[in-house]
């Protein structure tokens, strides 16, 4: 597939002086912005994540309760310590015999969860799935304007499953566990992507890497968020890009807010809270740099996000070699 028609939009959206960026800003006028899920939430409203190895993406207007897996500072510390342990284990295991990988092709198995054979019932055509793979390959190659990462994606199977009891896919439910336990395939290097209607208005959620293979491992993505889907403002495939970022060990750019180590990546400026729509020029922390609203790991519209940073690319490859490489 060629370049997406929106490529120019993506590259231009982050430039404050561009006409297009102004148009994007203007387009938001007249829409009553829904309260940010985080800034408007009274202290203590955010539910503790049930599983520190998962994370979600929330559409504009989502409530705090709809991001069930945003990590606490303690959970981030635990994950960072676990990464260090995993690296040590790998270093000992390799004893110099197996070099860490520099490029990685990830086999992708897509499970299309359907209630019935209609589009509304989850029957997403193969063409959208193929376009999703193209979007992933462009995003992770850096060809939409960001840093190139080590990763490319190869679709190995589309597995269509009609099961009304798994539809919609409900985050954290026993049905989700049953679905993944039944369907997950491949080793730690295999990306299992589950498509369907999702609970609570979520766009998607993902598991972070773990040292032992877990049947829950994978990403869940709203079917209509695929390129050309019906999820307005979120239908260019970047929910998939974002969730796979988590699967490769990235946090949100707003992780940790303005203080501390933030998202544990040095070249993503700190950000106090998630950014929605495309708020060009947003700058919520006194530390250097404007908010990384064009980063795939924020919450902005698909048309607004187009890049990973070199630091994120490095973090993902480090995590791959620690957790997912054979
Ligand atoms: Zn997320």
Short mmCIF file of C-alpha atoms and ligand atoms in Angstrom, two decimals:
data_model
loop_
_atom_site.label_atom_id
_atom_site.label_comp_id
_atom_site.label_asym_id
_atom_site.label_seq_id
_atom_site.Cartn_x
_atom_site.Cartn_y
_atom_site.Cartn_z
CA UNK A 1 0.00 0.00 0.00
CA UNK A 2 1.18 3.52 -0.71
CA UNK A 3 1.41 6.35 1.71
CA UNK A 4 -1.71 7.18 3.58
CA UNK A 5 -3.53 10.26 2.26
CA UNK A 6 -3.32 11.79 5.70
CA UNK A 7 0.46 11.66 5.80
CA UNK A 8 0.80 15.35 5.10
CA UNK A 9 -1.71 16.09 7.83
CA UNK A 10 0.31 14.12 10.29
CA UNK A 11 3.56 15.84 9.49
CA UNK A 12 2.00 19.25 9.56
CA UNK A 13 -0.14 18.92 12.64
CA UNK A 14 2.72 19.53 15.03
CA UNK A 15 3.80 22.78 13.37
CA UNK A 16 2.18 25.63 15.22
CA UNK A 17 2.36 28.12 12.37
CA UNK A 18 0.90 25.89 9.70
CA UNK A 19 -2.48 26.69 8.25
CA UNK A 20 -3.47 23.10 8.65
CA UNK A 21 -2.71 23.11 12.34
CA UNK A 22 -4.78 26.24 12.72
CA UNK A 23 -7.61 24.60 10.84
CA UNK A 24 -7.38 21.63 13.14
CA UNK A 25 -7.58 23.92 16.13
CA UNK A 26 -10.45 25.86 14.62
CA UNK A 27 -12.31 22.67 13.90
CA UNK A 28 -12.45 21.98 17.59
CA UNK A 29 -14.16 25.28 18.32
CA UNK A 30 -17.84 24.75 18.84
CA UNK A 31 -17.30 21.35 20.29
CA UNK A 32 -17.66 21.37 24.01
CA UNK A 33 -14.48 19.66 25.07
CA UNK A 34 -15.19 16.82 27.38
CA UNK A 35 -13.30 16.97 30.61
CA UNK A 36 -9.92 15.33 30.51
CA UNK A 37 -10.09 11.92 32.05
CA UNK A 38 -7.28 12.78 34.40
CA UNK A 39 -7.23 16.47 35.10
CA UNK A 40 -10.92 16.55 35.96
CA UNK A 41 -10.94 13.46 38.08
CA UNK A 42 -11.10 14.09 41.80
CA UNK A 43 -8.22 12.60 43.68
CA UNK A 44 -8.69 8.94 44.32
CA UNK A 45 -11.19 8.36 41.52
CA UNK A 46 -8.73 6.51 39.33
CA UNK A 47 -9.19 2.86 40.03
CA UNK A 48 -6.08 0.90 40.81
CA UNK A 49 -5.11 -1.18 37.83
CA UNK A 50 -6.16 -4.76 38.17
CA UNK A 51 -3.15 -5.86 36.21
CA UNK A 52 0.03 -3.82 36.09
CA UNK A 53 0.97 -5.57 32.89
CA UNK A 54 -1.78 -4.01 30.86
CA UNK A 55 -2.64 -0.57 29.57
CA UNK A 56 -5.42 1.06 27.64
CA UNK A 57 -6.18 3.83 25.20
CA UNK A 58 -9.11 6.07 25.92
CA UNK A 59 -10.99 8.30 23.49
CA UNK A 60 -11.65 11.95 24.24
CA UNK A 61 -14.46 12.22 26.74
CA UNK A 62 -13.66 8.95 28.40
CA UNK A 63 -13.97 8.88 32.15
CA UNK A 64 -11.15 8.03 34.51
CA UNK A 65 -12.74 4.69 35.18
CA UNK A 66 -12.35 3.92 31.50
CA UNK A 67 -8.58 3.77 31.71
CA UNK A 68 -8.34 0.83 34.03
CA UNK A 69 -4.66 0.26 33.61
CA UNK A 70 -2.83 3.54 33.91
CA UNK A 71 0.16 2.73 36.07
CA UNK A 72 0.93 4.13 39.48
CA UNK A 73 4.43 5.34 40.31
CA UNK A 74 4.96 2.19 42.35
CA UNK A 75 3.98 -0.03 39.45
CA UNK A 76 6.36 1.82 37.15
CA UNK A 77 9.19 1.30 39.64
CA UNK A 78 8.35 -2.39 39.79
CA UNK A 79 8.28 -2.68 36.01
CA UNK A 80 11.61 -0.87 35.66
CA UNK A 81 13.17 -3.18 38.23
CA UNK A 82 11.73 -6.16 36.37
CA UNK A 83 13.25 -4.93 33.11
CA UNK A 84 16.66 -4.71 34.77
CA UNK A 85 16.23 -8.25 36.10
CA UNK A 86 15.16 -9.54 32.70
CA UNK A 87 18.20 -7.93 31.10
CA UNK A 88 20.52 -9.56 33.64
CA UNK A 89 18.88 -12.93 33.10
CA UNK A 90 19.30 -12.64 29.35
CA UNK A 91 22.91 -11.53 29.65
CA UNK A 92 23.69 -14.59 31.79
CA UNK A 93 21.74 -16.88 29.49
CA UNK A 94 23.45 -15.65 26.36
CA UNK A 95 27.00 -15.79 27.73
CA UNK A 96 28.07 -14.10 24.54
CA UNK A 97 26.76 -16.83 22.25
CA UNK A 98 23.66 -15.08 20.93
CA UNK A 99 23.88 -11.43 20.01
CA UNK A 100 20.92 -9.18 20.80
CA UNK A 101 18.75 -8.51 17.77
CA UNK A 102 18.99 -5.20 15.94
CA UNK A 103 16.01 -5.69 13.64
CA UNK A 104 12.88 -7.65 14.35
CA UNK A 105 10.04 -8.91 12.18
CA UNK A 106 7.05 -9.60 14.38
CA UNK A 107 4.61 -12.31 13.27
CA UNK A 108 1.05 -11.04 13.72
CA UNK A 109 -2.01 -13.21 14.28
CA UNK A 110 -5.27 -11.26 14.07
CA UNK A 111 -8.28 -12.72 15.82
CA UNK A 112 -11.48 -11.16 14.52
CA UNK A 113 -14.09 -11.62 17.22
CA UNK A 114 -17.59 -11.53 15.77
CA UNK A 115 -21.09 -11.66 17.15
CA UNK A 116 -22.46 -12.58 13.74
CA UNK A 117 -21.59 -12.17 10.07
CA UNK A 118 -22.59 -8.49 9.78
CA UNK A 119 -20.19 -5.57 9.84
CA UNK A 120 -21.99 -4.25 12.94
CA UNK A 121 -21.50 -7.67 14.43
CA UNK A 122 -17.76 -7.44 14.02
CA UNK A 123 -17.17 -8.74 10.51
CA UNK A 124 -14.29 -6.45 9.57
CA UNK A 125 -13.03 -7.09 6.01
CA UNK A 126 -9.56 -8.43 5.37
CA UNK A 127 -8.74 -5.23 3.46
CA UNK A 128 -8.86 -3.16 6.65
CA UNK A 129 -6.65 -5.64 8.44
CA UNK A 130 -4.11 -5.48 5.64
CA UNK A 131 -4.21 -1.68 5.82
CA UNK A 132 -3.65 -1.87 9.57
CA UNK A 133 -0.49 -3.87 9.00
CA UNK A 134 0.68 -1.25 6.49
CA UNK A 135 0.01 1.53 9.00
CA UNK A 136 2.03 -0.32 11.62
CA UNK A 137 4.92 -0.82 9.24
CA UNK A 138 4.95 2.86 8.27
CA UNK A 139 4.73 4.04 11.87
CA UNK A 140 7.44 1.75 13.19
CA UNK A 141 9.73 2.43 10.20
CA UNK A 142 9.58 6.14 10.95
CA UNK A 143 8.13 6.87 7.53
CA UNK A 144 5.34 9.04 8.94
CA UNK A 145 7.87 11.45 10.41
CA UNK A 146 9.19 9.85 13.58
CA UNK A 147 12.28 7.86 14.49
CA UNK A 148 12.80 4.53 12.80
CA UNK A 149 12.40 1.59 15.16
CA UNK A 150 13.76 -1.94 14.83
CA UNK A 151 10.34 -3.39 14.18
CA UNK A 152 8.32 -4.53 11.21
CA UNK A 153 5.14 -6.56 11.15
CA UNK A 154 4.14 -9.58 9.09
CA UNK A 155 0.56 -10.80 9.04
CA UNK A 156 0.64 -14.56 9.37
CA UNK A 157 -3.01 -15.39 10.00
CA UNK A 158 -6.50 -13.94 10.21
CA UNK A 159 -8.56 -16.05 12.57
CA UNK A 160 -12.29 -15.35 12.45
CA UNK A 161 -14.25 -16.41 15.49
CA UNK A 162 -18.01 -16.06 15.90
CA UNK A 163 -18.82 -16.20 19.59
CA UNK A 164 -21.50 -13.90 20.98
CA UNK A 165 -20.34 -14.47 24.56
CA UNK A 166 -17.02 -12.79 23.73
CA UNK A 167 -18.68 -9.81 22.03
CA UNK A 168 -18.19 -7.04 22.93
CA UNK A 169 -14.78 -7.78 24.43
CA UNK A 170 -15.02 -6.67 28.05
CA UNK A 171 -11.73 -5.52 29.58
CA UNK A 172 -10.77 -7.58 32.61
CA UNK A 173 -13.67 -10.00 32.27
CA UNK A 174 -13.66 -13.76 32.59
CA UNK A 175 -14.87 -13.80 28.97
CA UNK A 176 -11.70 -11.95 27.92
CA UNK A 177 -9.63 -14.53 29.77
CA UNK A 178 -11.57 -17.36 28.17
CA UNK A 179 -11.16 -15.81 24.72
CA UNK A 180 -7.40 -15.35 25.04
CA UNK A 181 -6.83 -18.71 26.69
CA UNK A 182 -8.65 -20.37 23.80
CA UNK A 183 -7.15 -18.36 20.98
CA UNK A 184 -3.66 -17.12 21.84
CA UNK A 185 -1.04 -18.69 19.64
CA UNK A 186 2.74 -18.54 19.16
CA UNK A 187 5.64 -17.68 21.44
CA UNK A 188 6.49 -14.47 23.26
CA UNK A 189 7.54 -12.94 19.93
CA UNK A 190 4.11 -13.46 18.34
CA UNK A 191 1.74 -10.53 18.43
CA UNK A 192 -1.83 -11.68 19.00
CA UNK A 193 -4.25 -8.90 18.09
CA UNK A 194 -7.90 -9.23 19.03
CA UNK A 195 -10.43 -7.11 17.15
CA UNK A 196 -13.98 -6.43 18.27
CA UNK A 197 -16.44 -4.00 19.77
CA UNK A 198 -15.02 -3.07 23.18
CA UNK A 199 -16.45 -2.40 26.60
CA UNK A 200 -16.69 1.04 28.19
CA UNK A 201 -15.98 2.97 25.00
CA UNK A 202 -12.35 1.91 25.06
CA UNK A 203 -10.25 2.10 21.91
CA UNK A 204 -7.94 -0.65 23.01
CA UNK A 205 -5.72 -2.12 25.69
CA UNK A 206 -2.52 -4.10 25.79
CA UNK A 207 -0.31 -6.16 28.02
CA UNK A 208 3.24 -5.14 28.82
CA UNK A 209 5.94 -7.77 28.31
CA UNK A 210 6.62 -10.26 31.09
CA UNK A 211 9.44 -12.69 31.73
CA UNK A 212 7.12 -15.68 31.44
CA UNK A 213 4.66 -16.19 28.62
CA UNK A 214 1.15 -15.42 29.69
CA UNK A 215 -1.95 -16.46 27.78
CA UNK A 216 -3.31 -12.94 28.36
CA UNK A 217 -0.41 -11.49 26.35
CA UNK A 218 -1.51 -9.43 23.37
CA UNK A 219 -3.37 -6.34 22.26
CA UNK A 220 -7.09 -5.73 22.01
CA UNK A 221 -8.17 -3.11 19.49
CA UNK A 222 -11.53 -1.62 18.58
CA UNK A 223 -12.41 -3.13 15.20
CA UNK A 224 -13.66 0.15 13.72
CA UNK A 225 -10.41 1.92 14.68
CA UNK A 226 -8.69 0.17 11.80
CA UNK A 227 -7.83 2.40 8.82
CA UNK A 228 -11.08 3.24 7.07
CA UNK A 229 -13.23 2.17 10.01
CA UNK A 230 -16.13 4.14 11.44
CA UNK A 231 -14.52 5.40 14.68
CA UNK A 232 -14.44 9.11 13.86
CA UNK A 233 -11.05 10.71 14.63
CA UNK A 234 -9.69 7.33 15.65
CA UNK A 235 -9.94 5.43 12.38
CA UNK A 236 -6.48 5.69 10.87
CA UNK A 237 -5.01 2.71 12.65
CA UNK A 238 -3.05 4.40 15.40
CA UNK A 239 -4.86 2.69 18.23
CA UNK A 240 -3.07 -0.38 16.98
CA UNK A 241 0.21 1.55 16.82
CA UNK A 242 -0.31 2.85 20.38
CA UNK A 243 -1.30 -0.47 21.94
CA UNK A 244 1.61 -2.28 20.32
CA UNK A 245 3.85 0.43 21.80
CA UNK A 246 2.69 -0.78 25.23
CA UNK A 247 3.19 -4.40 24.15
CA UNK A 248 6.78 -3.37 23.37
CA UNK A 249 7.13 -1.79 26.84
CA UNK A 250 6.36 1.88 26.24
CA UNK A 251 4.42 3.92 28.77
CA UNK A 252 2.18 6.86 27.96
CA UNK A 253 4.03 10.12 27.37
CA UNK A 254 2.09 11.56 30.32
CA UNK A 255 3.17 8.78 32.68
CA UNK A 256 4.42 10.34 35.89
CA UNK A 257 3.24 13.83 34.96
CA UNK A 258 5.79 16.64 35.23
CA UNK A 259 8.00 15.06 37.87
CA UNK A 260 10.45 12.22 38.22
CA UNK A 261 11.40 9.95 35.37
CA UNK A 262 8.04 10.31 33.61
CA UNK A 263 7.75 7.67 30.91
CA UNK A 264 11.36 6.50 31.45
CA UNK A 265 12.33 7.90 28.05
CA UNK A 266 14.64 10.92 28.01
CA UNK A 267 13.63 12.52 24.72
CA UNK A 268 9.87 12.75 25.29
CA UNK A 269 9.18 16.02 27.11
CA UNK A 270 7.22 15.68 30.34
CA UNK A 271 3.46 16.14 30.13
CA UNK A 272 1.12 16.73 33.05
CA UNK A 273 -1.88 14.84 31.69
CA UNK A 274 -3.17 13.19 28.52
CA UNK A 275 -3.67 15.44 25.50
CA UNK A 276 -6.87 15.02 23.46
CA UNK A 277 -7.85 16.16 19.95
CA UNK A 278 -4.76 18.05 18.66
CA UNK A 279 -3.85 20.90 21.03
CA UNK A 280 -0.95 22.44 19.12
CA UNK A 281 1.47 24.31 21.38
CA UNK A 282 0.23 22.64 24.57
CA UNK A 283 2.86 22.95 27.30
CA UNK A 284 1.80 21.65 30.69
CA UNK A 285 5.15 21.25 32.45
CA UNK A 286 7.77 23.88 33.31
CA UNK A 287 10.51 21.48 32.22
CA UNK A 288 12.02 21.82 28.74
CA UNK A 289 9.96 21.06 25.68
CA UNK A 290 6.32 21.30 24.69
CA UNK A 291 3.97 18.41 25.28
CA UNK A 292 4.61 15.49 22.92
CA UNK A 293 1.10 15.61 21.47
CA UNK A 294 2.24 14.12 18.15
CA UNK A 295 3.67 11.06 19.86
CA UNK A 296 1.91 7.74 19.32
CA UNK A 297 1.87 7.21 23.08
CA UNK A 298 -0.34 10.21 23.87
CA UNK A 299 -4.17 10.26 23.54
CA UNK A 300 -4.60 12.69 20.64
CA UNK A 301 -6.53 12.07 17.42
CA UNK A 302 -5.00 9.69 14.94
CA UNK A 303 -4.54 12.63 12.55
CA UNK A 304 -2.39 14.34 15.20
CA UNK A 305 0.00 11.55 16.17
CA UNK A 306 2.72 10.43 13.83
CA UNK A 307 5.90 9.62 15.69
CA UNK A 308 7.96 7.63 18.11
CA UNK A 309 11.21 9.15 19.37
CA UNK A 310 14.70 7.65 19.16
CA UNK A 311 14.53 7.08 22.91
CA UNK A 312 11.30 5.13 22.58
CA UNK A 313 12.78 3.10 19.71
CA UNK A 314 15.75 2.24 21.91
CA UNK A 315 13.55 1.35 24.87
CA UNK A 316 11.42 -0.98 22.73
CA UNK A 317 14.44 -2.81 21.32
CA UNK A 318 15.98 -3.18 24.78
CA UNK A 319 12.72 -4.65 26.05
CA UNK A 320 12.45 -6.94 23.05
CA UNK A 321 15.85 -8.43 23.70
CA UNK A 322 15.11 -8.74 27.41
CA UNK A 323 11.61 -10.19 27.16
CA UNK A 324 10.44 -11.33 23.75
CA UNK A 325 13.45 -12.44 21.68
CA UNK A 326 13.78 -16.17 21.26
ZN1 LIG B 1 -2.30 3.47 26.28
#
